[in-house]
Short mmCIF file of C-alpha atoms and ligand atoms in Angstrom, two decimals:
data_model
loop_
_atom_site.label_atom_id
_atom_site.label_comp_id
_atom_site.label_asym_id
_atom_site.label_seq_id
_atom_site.Cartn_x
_atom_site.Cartn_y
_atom_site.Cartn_z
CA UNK D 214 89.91 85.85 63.45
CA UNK D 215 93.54 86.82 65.17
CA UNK D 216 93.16 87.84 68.45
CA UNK D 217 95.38 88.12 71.26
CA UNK D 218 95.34 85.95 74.12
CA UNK D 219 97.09 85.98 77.55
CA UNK D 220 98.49 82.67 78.71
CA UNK D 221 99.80 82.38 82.74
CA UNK D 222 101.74 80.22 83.91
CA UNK D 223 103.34 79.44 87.38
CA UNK D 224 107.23 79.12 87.55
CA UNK D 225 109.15 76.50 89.16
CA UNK D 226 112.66 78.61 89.01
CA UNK D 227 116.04 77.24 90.34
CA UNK D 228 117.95 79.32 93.15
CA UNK D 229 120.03 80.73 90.28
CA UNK D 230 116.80 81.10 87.93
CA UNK D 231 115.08 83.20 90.41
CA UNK D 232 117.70 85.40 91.37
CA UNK D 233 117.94 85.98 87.78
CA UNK D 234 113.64 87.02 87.76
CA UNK D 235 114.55 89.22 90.61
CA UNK D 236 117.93 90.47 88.78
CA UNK D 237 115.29 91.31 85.79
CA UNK D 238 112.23 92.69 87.72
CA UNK D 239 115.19 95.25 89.37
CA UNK D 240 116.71 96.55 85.97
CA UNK D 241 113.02 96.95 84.60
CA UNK D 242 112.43 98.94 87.64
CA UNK D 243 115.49 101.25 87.75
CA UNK D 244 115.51 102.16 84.28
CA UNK D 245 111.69 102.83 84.64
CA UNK D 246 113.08 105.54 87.14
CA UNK D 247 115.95 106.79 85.03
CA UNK D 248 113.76 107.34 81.99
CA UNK D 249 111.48 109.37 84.65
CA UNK D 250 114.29 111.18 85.73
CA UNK D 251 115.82 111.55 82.60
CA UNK D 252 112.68 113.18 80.78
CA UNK D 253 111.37 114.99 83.25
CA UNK D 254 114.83 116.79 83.80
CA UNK D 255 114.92 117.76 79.58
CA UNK D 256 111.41 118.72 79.78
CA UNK D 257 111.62 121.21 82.67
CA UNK D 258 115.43 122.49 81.41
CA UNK D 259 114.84 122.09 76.99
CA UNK D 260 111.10 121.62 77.04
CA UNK D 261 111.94 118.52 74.81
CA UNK D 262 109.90 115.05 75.19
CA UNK D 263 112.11 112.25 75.22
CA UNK D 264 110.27 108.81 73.88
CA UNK D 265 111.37 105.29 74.26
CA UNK D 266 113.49 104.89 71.87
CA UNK D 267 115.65 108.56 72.27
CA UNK D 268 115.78 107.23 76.05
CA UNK D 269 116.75 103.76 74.78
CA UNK D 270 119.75 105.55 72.62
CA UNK D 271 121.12 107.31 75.91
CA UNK D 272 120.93 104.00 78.11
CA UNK D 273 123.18 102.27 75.46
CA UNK D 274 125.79 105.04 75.67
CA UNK D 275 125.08 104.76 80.08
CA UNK D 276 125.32 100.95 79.49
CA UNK D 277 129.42 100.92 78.20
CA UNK D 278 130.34 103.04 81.41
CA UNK D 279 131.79 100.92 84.07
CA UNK D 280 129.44 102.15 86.53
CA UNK D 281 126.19 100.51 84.87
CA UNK D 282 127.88 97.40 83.11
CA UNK D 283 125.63 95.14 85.11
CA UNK D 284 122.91 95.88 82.74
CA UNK D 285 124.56 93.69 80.66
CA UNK D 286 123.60 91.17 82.59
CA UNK D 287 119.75 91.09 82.12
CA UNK D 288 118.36 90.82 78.94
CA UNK D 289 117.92 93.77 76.74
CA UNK D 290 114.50 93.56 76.33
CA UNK D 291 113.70 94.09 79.72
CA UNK D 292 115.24 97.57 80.12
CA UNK D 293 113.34 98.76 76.76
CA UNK D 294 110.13 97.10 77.73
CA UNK D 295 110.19 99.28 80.45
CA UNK D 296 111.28 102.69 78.39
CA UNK D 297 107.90 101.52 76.43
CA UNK D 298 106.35 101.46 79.21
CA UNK D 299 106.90 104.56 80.52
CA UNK D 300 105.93 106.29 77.08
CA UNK D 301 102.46 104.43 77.40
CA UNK D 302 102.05 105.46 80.75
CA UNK D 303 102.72 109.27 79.61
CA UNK D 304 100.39 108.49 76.47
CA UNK D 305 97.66 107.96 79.23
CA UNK D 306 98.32 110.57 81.42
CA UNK D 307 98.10 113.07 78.20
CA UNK D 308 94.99 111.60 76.97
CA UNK D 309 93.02 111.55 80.74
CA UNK D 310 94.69 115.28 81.47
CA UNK D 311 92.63 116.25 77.82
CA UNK D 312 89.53 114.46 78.61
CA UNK D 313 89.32 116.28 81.96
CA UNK D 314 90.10 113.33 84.36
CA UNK D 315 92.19 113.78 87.54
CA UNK D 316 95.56 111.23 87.23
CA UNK D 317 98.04 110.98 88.58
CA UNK D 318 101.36 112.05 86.01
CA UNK D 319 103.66 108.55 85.65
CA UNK D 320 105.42 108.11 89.71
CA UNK D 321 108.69 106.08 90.15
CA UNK D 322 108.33 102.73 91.46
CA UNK D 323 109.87 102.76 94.65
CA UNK D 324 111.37 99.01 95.26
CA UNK D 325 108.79 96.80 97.63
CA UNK D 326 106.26 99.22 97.18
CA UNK D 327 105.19 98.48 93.14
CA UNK D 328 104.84 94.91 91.77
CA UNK D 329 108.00 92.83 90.49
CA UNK D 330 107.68 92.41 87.09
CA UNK D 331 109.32 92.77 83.54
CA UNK D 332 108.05 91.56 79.67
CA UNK D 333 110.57 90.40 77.40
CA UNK D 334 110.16 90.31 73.73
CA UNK D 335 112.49 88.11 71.45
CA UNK D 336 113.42 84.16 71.38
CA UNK D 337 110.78 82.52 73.43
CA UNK D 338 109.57 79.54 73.84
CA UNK D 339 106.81 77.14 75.13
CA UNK D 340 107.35 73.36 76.01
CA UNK D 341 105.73 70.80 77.57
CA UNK D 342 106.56 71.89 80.81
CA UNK D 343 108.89 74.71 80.55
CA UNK D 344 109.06 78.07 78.95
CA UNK D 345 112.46 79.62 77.64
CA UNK D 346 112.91 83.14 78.19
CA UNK D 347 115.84 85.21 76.49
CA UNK D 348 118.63 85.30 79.31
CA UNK D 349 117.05 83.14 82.22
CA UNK D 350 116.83 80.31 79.66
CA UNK D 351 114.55 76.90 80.47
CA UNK D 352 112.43 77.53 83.56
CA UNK D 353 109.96 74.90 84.48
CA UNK D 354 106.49 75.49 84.75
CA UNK D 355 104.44 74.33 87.64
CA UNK D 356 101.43 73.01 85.13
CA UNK D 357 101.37 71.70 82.03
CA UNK D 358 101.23 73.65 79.34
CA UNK D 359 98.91 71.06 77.00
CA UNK D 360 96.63 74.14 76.03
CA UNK D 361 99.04 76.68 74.55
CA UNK D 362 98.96 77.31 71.18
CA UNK D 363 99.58 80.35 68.74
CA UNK D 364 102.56 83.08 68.42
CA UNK D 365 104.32 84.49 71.54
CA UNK D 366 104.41 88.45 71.02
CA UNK D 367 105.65 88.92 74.69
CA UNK D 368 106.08 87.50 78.20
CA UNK D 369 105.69 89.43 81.34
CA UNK D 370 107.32 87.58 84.65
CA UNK D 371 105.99 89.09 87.53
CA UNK D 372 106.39 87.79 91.41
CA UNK D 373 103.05 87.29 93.43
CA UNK D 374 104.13 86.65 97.20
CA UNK D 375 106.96 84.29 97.16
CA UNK D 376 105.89 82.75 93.20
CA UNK D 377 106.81 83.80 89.85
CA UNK D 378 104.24 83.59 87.62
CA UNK D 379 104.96 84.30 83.45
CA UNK D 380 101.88 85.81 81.58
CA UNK D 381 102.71 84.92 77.39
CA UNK D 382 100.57 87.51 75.04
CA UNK D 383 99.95 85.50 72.11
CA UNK D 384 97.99 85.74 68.84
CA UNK D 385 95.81 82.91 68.32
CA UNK D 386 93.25 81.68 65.60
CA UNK D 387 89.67 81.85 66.81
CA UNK D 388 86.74 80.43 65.51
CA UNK D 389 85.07 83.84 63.44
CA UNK D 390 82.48 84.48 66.06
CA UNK D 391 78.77 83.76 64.72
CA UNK D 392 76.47 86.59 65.76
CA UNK D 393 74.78 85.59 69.37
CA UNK D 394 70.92 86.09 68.83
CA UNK D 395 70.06 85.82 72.49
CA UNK D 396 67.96 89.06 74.95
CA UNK D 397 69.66 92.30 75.23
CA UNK D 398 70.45 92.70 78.97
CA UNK D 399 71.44 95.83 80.60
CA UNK D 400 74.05 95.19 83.73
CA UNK D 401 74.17 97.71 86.47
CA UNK D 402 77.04 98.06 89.80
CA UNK D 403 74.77 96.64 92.54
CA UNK D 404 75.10 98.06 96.02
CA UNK D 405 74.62 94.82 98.02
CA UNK D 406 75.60 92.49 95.08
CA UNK D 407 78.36 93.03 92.65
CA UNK D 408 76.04 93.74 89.70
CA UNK D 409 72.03 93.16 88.72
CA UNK D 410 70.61 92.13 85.47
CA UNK D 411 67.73 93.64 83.66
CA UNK D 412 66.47 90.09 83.54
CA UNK D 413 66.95 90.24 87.47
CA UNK D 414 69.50 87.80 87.86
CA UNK D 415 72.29 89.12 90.22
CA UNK D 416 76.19 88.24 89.97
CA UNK D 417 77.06 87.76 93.38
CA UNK D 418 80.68 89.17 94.50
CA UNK D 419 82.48 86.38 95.47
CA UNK D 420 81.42 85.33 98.71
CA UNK D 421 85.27 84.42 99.75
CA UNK D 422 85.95 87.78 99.26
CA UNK D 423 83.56 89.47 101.74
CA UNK D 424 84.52 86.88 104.15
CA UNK D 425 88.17 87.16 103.42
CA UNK D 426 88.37 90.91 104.49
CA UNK D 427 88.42 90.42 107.67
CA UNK D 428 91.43 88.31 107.58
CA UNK D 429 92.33 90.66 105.18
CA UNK D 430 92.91 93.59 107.89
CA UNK D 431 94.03 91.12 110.29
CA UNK D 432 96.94 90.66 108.85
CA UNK D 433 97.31 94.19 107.45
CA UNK D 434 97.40 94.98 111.14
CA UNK D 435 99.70 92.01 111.89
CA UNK D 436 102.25 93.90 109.32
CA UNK D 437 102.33 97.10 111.43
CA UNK D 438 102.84 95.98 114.63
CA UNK D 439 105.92 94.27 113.45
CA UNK D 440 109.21 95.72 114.10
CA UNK D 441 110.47 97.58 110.65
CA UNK D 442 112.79 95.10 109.13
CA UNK D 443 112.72 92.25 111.48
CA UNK D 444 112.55 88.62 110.05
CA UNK D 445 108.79 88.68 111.91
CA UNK D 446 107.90 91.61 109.96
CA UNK D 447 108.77 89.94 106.67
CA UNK D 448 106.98 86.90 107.29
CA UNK D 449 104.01 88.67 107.61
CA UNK D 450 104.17 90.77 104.91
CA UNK D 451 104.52 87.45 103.02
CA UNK D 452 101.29 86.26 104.97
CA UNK D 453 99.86 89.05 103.84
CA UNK D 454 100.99 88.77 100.29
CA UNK D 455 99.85 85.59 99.95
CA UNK D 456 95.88 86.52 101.23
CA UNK D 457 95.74 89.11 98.56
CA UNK D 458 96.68 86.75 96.02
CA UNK D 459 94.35 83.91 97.18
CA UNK D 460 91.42 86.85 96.79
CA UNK D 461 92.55 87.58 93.71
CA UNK D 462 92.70 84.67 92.41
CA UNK D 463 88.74 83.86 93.62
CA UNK D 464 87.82 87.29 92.43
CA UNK D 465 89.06 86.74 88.90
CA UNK D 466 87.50 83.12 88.50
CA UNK D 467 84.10 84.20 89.13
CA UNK D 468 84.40 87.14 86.92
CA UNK D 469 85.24 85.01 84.14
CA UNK D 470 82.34 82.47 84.75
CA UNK D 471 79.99 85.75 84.43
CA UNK D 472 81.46 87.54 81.57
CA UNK D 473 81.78 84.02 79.48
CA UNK D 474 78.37 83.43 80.26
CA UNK D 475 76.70 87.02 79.49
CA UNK D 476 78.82 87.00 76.13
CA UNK D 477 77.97 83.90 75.06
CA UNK D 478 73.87 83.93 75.61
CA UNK D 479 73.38 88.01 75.18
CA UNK D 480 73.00 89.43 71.99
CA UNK D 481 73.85 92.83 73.31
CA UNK D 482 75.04 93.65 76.85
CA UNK D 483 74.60 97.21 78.00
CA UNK D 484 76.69 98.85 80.41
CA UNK D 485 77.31 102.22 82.44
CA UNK D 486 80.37 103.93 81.78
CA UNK D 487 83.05 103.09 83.40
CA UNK D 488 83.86 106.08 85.37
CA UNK D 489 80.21 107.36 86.22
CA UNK D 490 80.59 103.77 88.13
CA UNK D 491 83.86 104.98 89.58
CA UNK D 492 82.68 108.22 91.24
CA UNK D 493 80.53 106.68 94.00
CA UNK D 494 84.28 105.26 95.30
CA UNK D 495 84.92 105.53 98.79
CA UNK D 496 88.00 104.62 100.81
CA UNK D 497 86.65 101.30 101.98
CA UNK D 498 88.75 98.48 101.27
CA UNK D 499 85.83 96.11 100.10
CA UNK D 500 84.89 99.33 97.68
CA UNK D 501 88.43 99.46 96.69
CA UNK D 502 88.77 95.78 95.79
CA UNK D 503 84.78 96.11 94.15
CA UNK D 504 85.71 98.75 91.67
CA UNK D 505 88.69 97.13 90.59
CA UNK D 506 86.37 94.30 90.17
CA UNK D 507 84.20 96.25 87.87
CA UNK D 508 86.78 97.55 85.62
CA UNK D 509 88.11 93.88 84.96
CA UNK D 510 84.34 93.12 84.34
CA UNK D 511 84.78 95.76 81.63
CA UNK D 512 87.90 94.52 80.11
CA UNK D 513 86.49 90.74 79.74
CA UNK D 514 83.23 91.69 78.48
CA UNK D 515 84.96 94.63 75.73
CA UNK D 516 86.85 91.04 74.26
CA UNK D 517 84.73 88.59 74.66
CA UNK D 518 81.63 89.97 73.34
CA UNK D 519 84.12 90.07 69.94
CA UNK D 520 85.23 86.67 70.35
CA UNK D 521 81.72 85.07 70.89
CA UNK D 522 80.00 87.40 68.50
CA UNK D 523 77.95 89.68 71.54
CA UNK D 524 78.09 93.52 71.37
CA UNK D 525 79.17 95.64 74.39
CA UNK D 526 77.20 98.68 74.68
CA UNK D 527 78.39 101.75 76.78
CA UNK D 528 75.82 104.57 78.38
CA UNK D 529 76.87 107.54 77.25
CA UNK D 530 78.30 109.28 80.86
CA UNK D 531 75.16 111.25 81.72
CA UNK D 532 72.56 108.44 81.12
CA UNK D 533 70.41 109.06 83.62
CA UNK D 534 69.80 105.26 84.72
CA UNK D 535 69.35 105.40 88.49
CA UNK D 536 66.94 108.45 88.04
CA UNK D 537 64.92 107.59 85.32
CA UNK D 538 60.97 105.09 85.48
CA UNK D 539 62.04 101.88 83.37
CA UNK D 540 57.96 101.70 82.80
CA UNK D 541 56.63 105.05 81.74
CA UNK D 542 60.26 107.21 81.36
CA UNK D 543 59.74 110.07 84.49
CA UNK D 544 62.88 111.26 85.48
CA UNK D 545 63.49 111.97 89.26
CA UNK D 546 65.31 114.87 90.26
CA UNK D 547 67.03 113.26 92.88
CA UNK D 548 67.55 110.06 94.43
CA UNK D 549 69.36 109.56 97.39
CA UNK D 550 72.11 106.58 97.44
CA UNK D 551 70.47 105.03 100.58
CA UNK D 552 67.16 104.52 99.00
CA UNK D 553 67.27 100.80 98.24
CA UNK D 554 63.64 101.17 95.98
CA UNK D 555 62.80 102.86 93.11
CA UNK D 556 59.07 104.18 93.46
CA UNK D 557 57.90 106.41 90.55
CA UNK D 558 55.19 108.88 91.20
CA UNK D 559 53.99 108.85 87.53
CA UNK D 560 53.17 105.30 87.26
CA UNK D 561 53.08 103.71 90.73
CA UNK D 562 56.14 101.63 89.69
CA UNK D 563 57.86 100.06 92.61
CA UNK D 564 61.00 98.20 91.88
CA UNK D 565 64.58 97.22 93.45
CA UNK D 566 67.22 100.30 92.35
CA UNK D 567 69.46 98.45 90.71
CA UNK D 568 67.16 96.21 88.58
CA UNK D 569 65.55 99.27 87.42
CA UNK D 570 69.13 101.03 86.16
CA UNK D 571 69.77 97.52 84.83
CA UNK D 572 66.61 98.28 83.08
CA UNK D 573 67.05 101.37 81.69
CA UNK D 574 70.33 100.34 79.84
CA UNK D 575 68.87 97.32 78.06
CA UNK D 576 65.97 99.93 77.13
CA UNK D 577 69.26 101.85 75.83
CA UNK D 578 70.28 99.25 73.24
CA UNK D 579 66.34 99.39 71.77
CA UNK D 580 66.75 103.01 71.41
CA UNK D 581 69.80 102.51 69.83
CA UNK D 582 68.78 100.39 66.89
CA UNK D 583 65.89 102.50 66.83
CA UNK D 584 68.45 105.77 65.96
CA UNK D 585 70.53 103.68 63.45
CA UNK D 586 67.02 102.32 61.81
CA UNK D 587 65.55 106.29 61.81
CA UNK D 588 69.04 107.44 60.21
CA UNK D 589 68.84 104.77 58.04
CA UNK D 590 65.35 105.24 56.65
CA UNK D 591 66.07 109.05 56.02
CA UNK D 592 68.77 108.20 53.87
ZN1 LIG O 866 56.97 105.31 86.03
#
């Protein structure tokens, strides 16, 4: 089975190399806001969409003016990496407009506010302990990289704090995935803890997170008190910088132990939709980071599940599972957030919230085969 797999790696650039990063990260960025510029202006005046590639045509014919000859010196793959970008980002806006979400239409990036980064495509190449990227050429890697293997469809260098990481997208072999025959668990968004079990084990949010928040605001504070562009001020928005990515980096370790685990011992893992779990989002910085959280959980189970051989289930949006007895099936009317139990007047039924949601979804995946075995049998 060919899937794709993301490989990270820190950078140990040279002066010179990481200018060059920065030099790359900038020309992804600007012609990011060109391309916005450029196709918003022909839609309002000609009603025309301009993709990446029409955009890419009218860079080219930019690039040979004096004026924007220093995109000659980045690589060209960084410019049109960002032109595809742009068309994916208007691909989503179009298809959450039609479903009825509220987004946001594609911004521009304003520089120090939006991440540095930039993917190239093109000649690259893993070593021991280097990568080669088209332009930058041999930049050595912090780590080894012993456990890379497969074909490089893309690298994205982005800049965390003061490092440079580079993120490879590769296709690799896997093992076909024999089918897990383990329980069918249903996994709801705790309150307290960052998600319960039907089983009624609970995956704890990282406790480093919690803790770190404080810290967190500290420093946030620490940022604003600063005078704007002093040396002081940039130091600790560094400081700063560098707390978020230390979270992070906790936050995304102990999502992966989870997700690894459910995929490989579940047979079927059940889970609410995605943005039913967003709508109880407040402005809370812990909530902020949480939901975040839960959309990663998401994205590791969605692949892993097909790499292990699991199957990730998703509630259809208006699946009652808060509301609804996991014993005997009454459905509440209405259930207020703060209640922290779930007692059912039909059958006495007194049970944690969350467990019983976590509940109701694995009873979900029963149902389930229970449809596709009805349907079948009629046929
Ligand atoms: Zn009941």
């Amino acid at each position: 089975m060919l899937v794709h797999q993301a490989f990270r790696y820190e950078l140990a650039p040279t002066a010179a190399q990481r200018a060059a990063l920065t030099n790359h990260a900038g020309a992804a960025r600007w012609t990011w806001n060109w391309g916005l510029a450029v196709r918003r202006k022909a839609w309002q005046r000609r009603r025309q969409t301009l993709n990446a590639m029409e955009l890419h045509r009218l860079l080219n014919r930019l690039k040979r003016t004096s004026r924007y000859g220093w995109l000659y010196e980045v690589s060209k793959c960084a410019p049109q990496e960002a032109l595809r970008d742009l068309d994916r980002a208007y691909a989503n806006w179009w298809r959450s407009h039609k479903q009825g979400r509220r987004v946001g239409r594609p911004r521009f990036k304003k520089k120090g506010r939006c991440p540095e980064r930039f993917r190239l495509t093109g000649a690259i190449r893993v070593e021991q302990d280097a990568v080669v990227l088209p332009r930058i050429g041999r930049v050595r890697t912090k780590e080894a990289t012993g456990k890379f293997c497969g074909r490089i469809l893309s690298a994205t260098c982005r800049r965390e704090a003061d490092r440079w990481y580079v993120a490879f997208t590769v296709e690799v072999a896997r093992p076909d995935p024999v089918t897990v025959t383990g329980p069918v668990v249903g996994v709801d968004r705790g309150i307290r803890t960052f998600a319960v079990c039907s089983d009624g084990t609970r995956i704890d949010s990282p406790r480093a997170l919690t803790r770190g928040l404080r810290r967190l605001r500290r420093r946030g504070r620490a940022v604003t008190r600063k005078q704007p562009g002093s040396a002081n001020r940039r130091k600790a928005v560094l400081a700063l910088a560098r707390y978020h990515r230390q979270i992070r980096n906790q936050r995304v370790d102990a999502l992966h132990k989870a997700t690894t685990a459910l995929a490989k011992a579940k047979s079927v893992i059940v889970v609410e939709d995605l943005h039913v779990a967003g709508m109880v989002r407040n402005r809370q910085l812990a909530r902020a980071i949480a939901d975040q959280g839960w959309a990663e959980f998401h994205r590791q189970l969605a692949y892993k599940t097909a790499w292990y051989g699991s199957r990730l289930l998703v509630a259809p949006r208006f699946y009652p599972s808060s509301k609804t007895c996991s014993n005997c099936g009454l459905l509440k009317t209405t259930l207020p957030p703060e209640m922290r139990l779930f007692s059912c007047e039909g059958c006495g039924l007194m049970i944690d919230r969350d467990l019983n949601a976590a509940r109701n979804l694995a009873l979900l995946a029963g149902a389930e085969a229970g449809l596709v075995a009805a349907s079948s049998a009629e046929t």
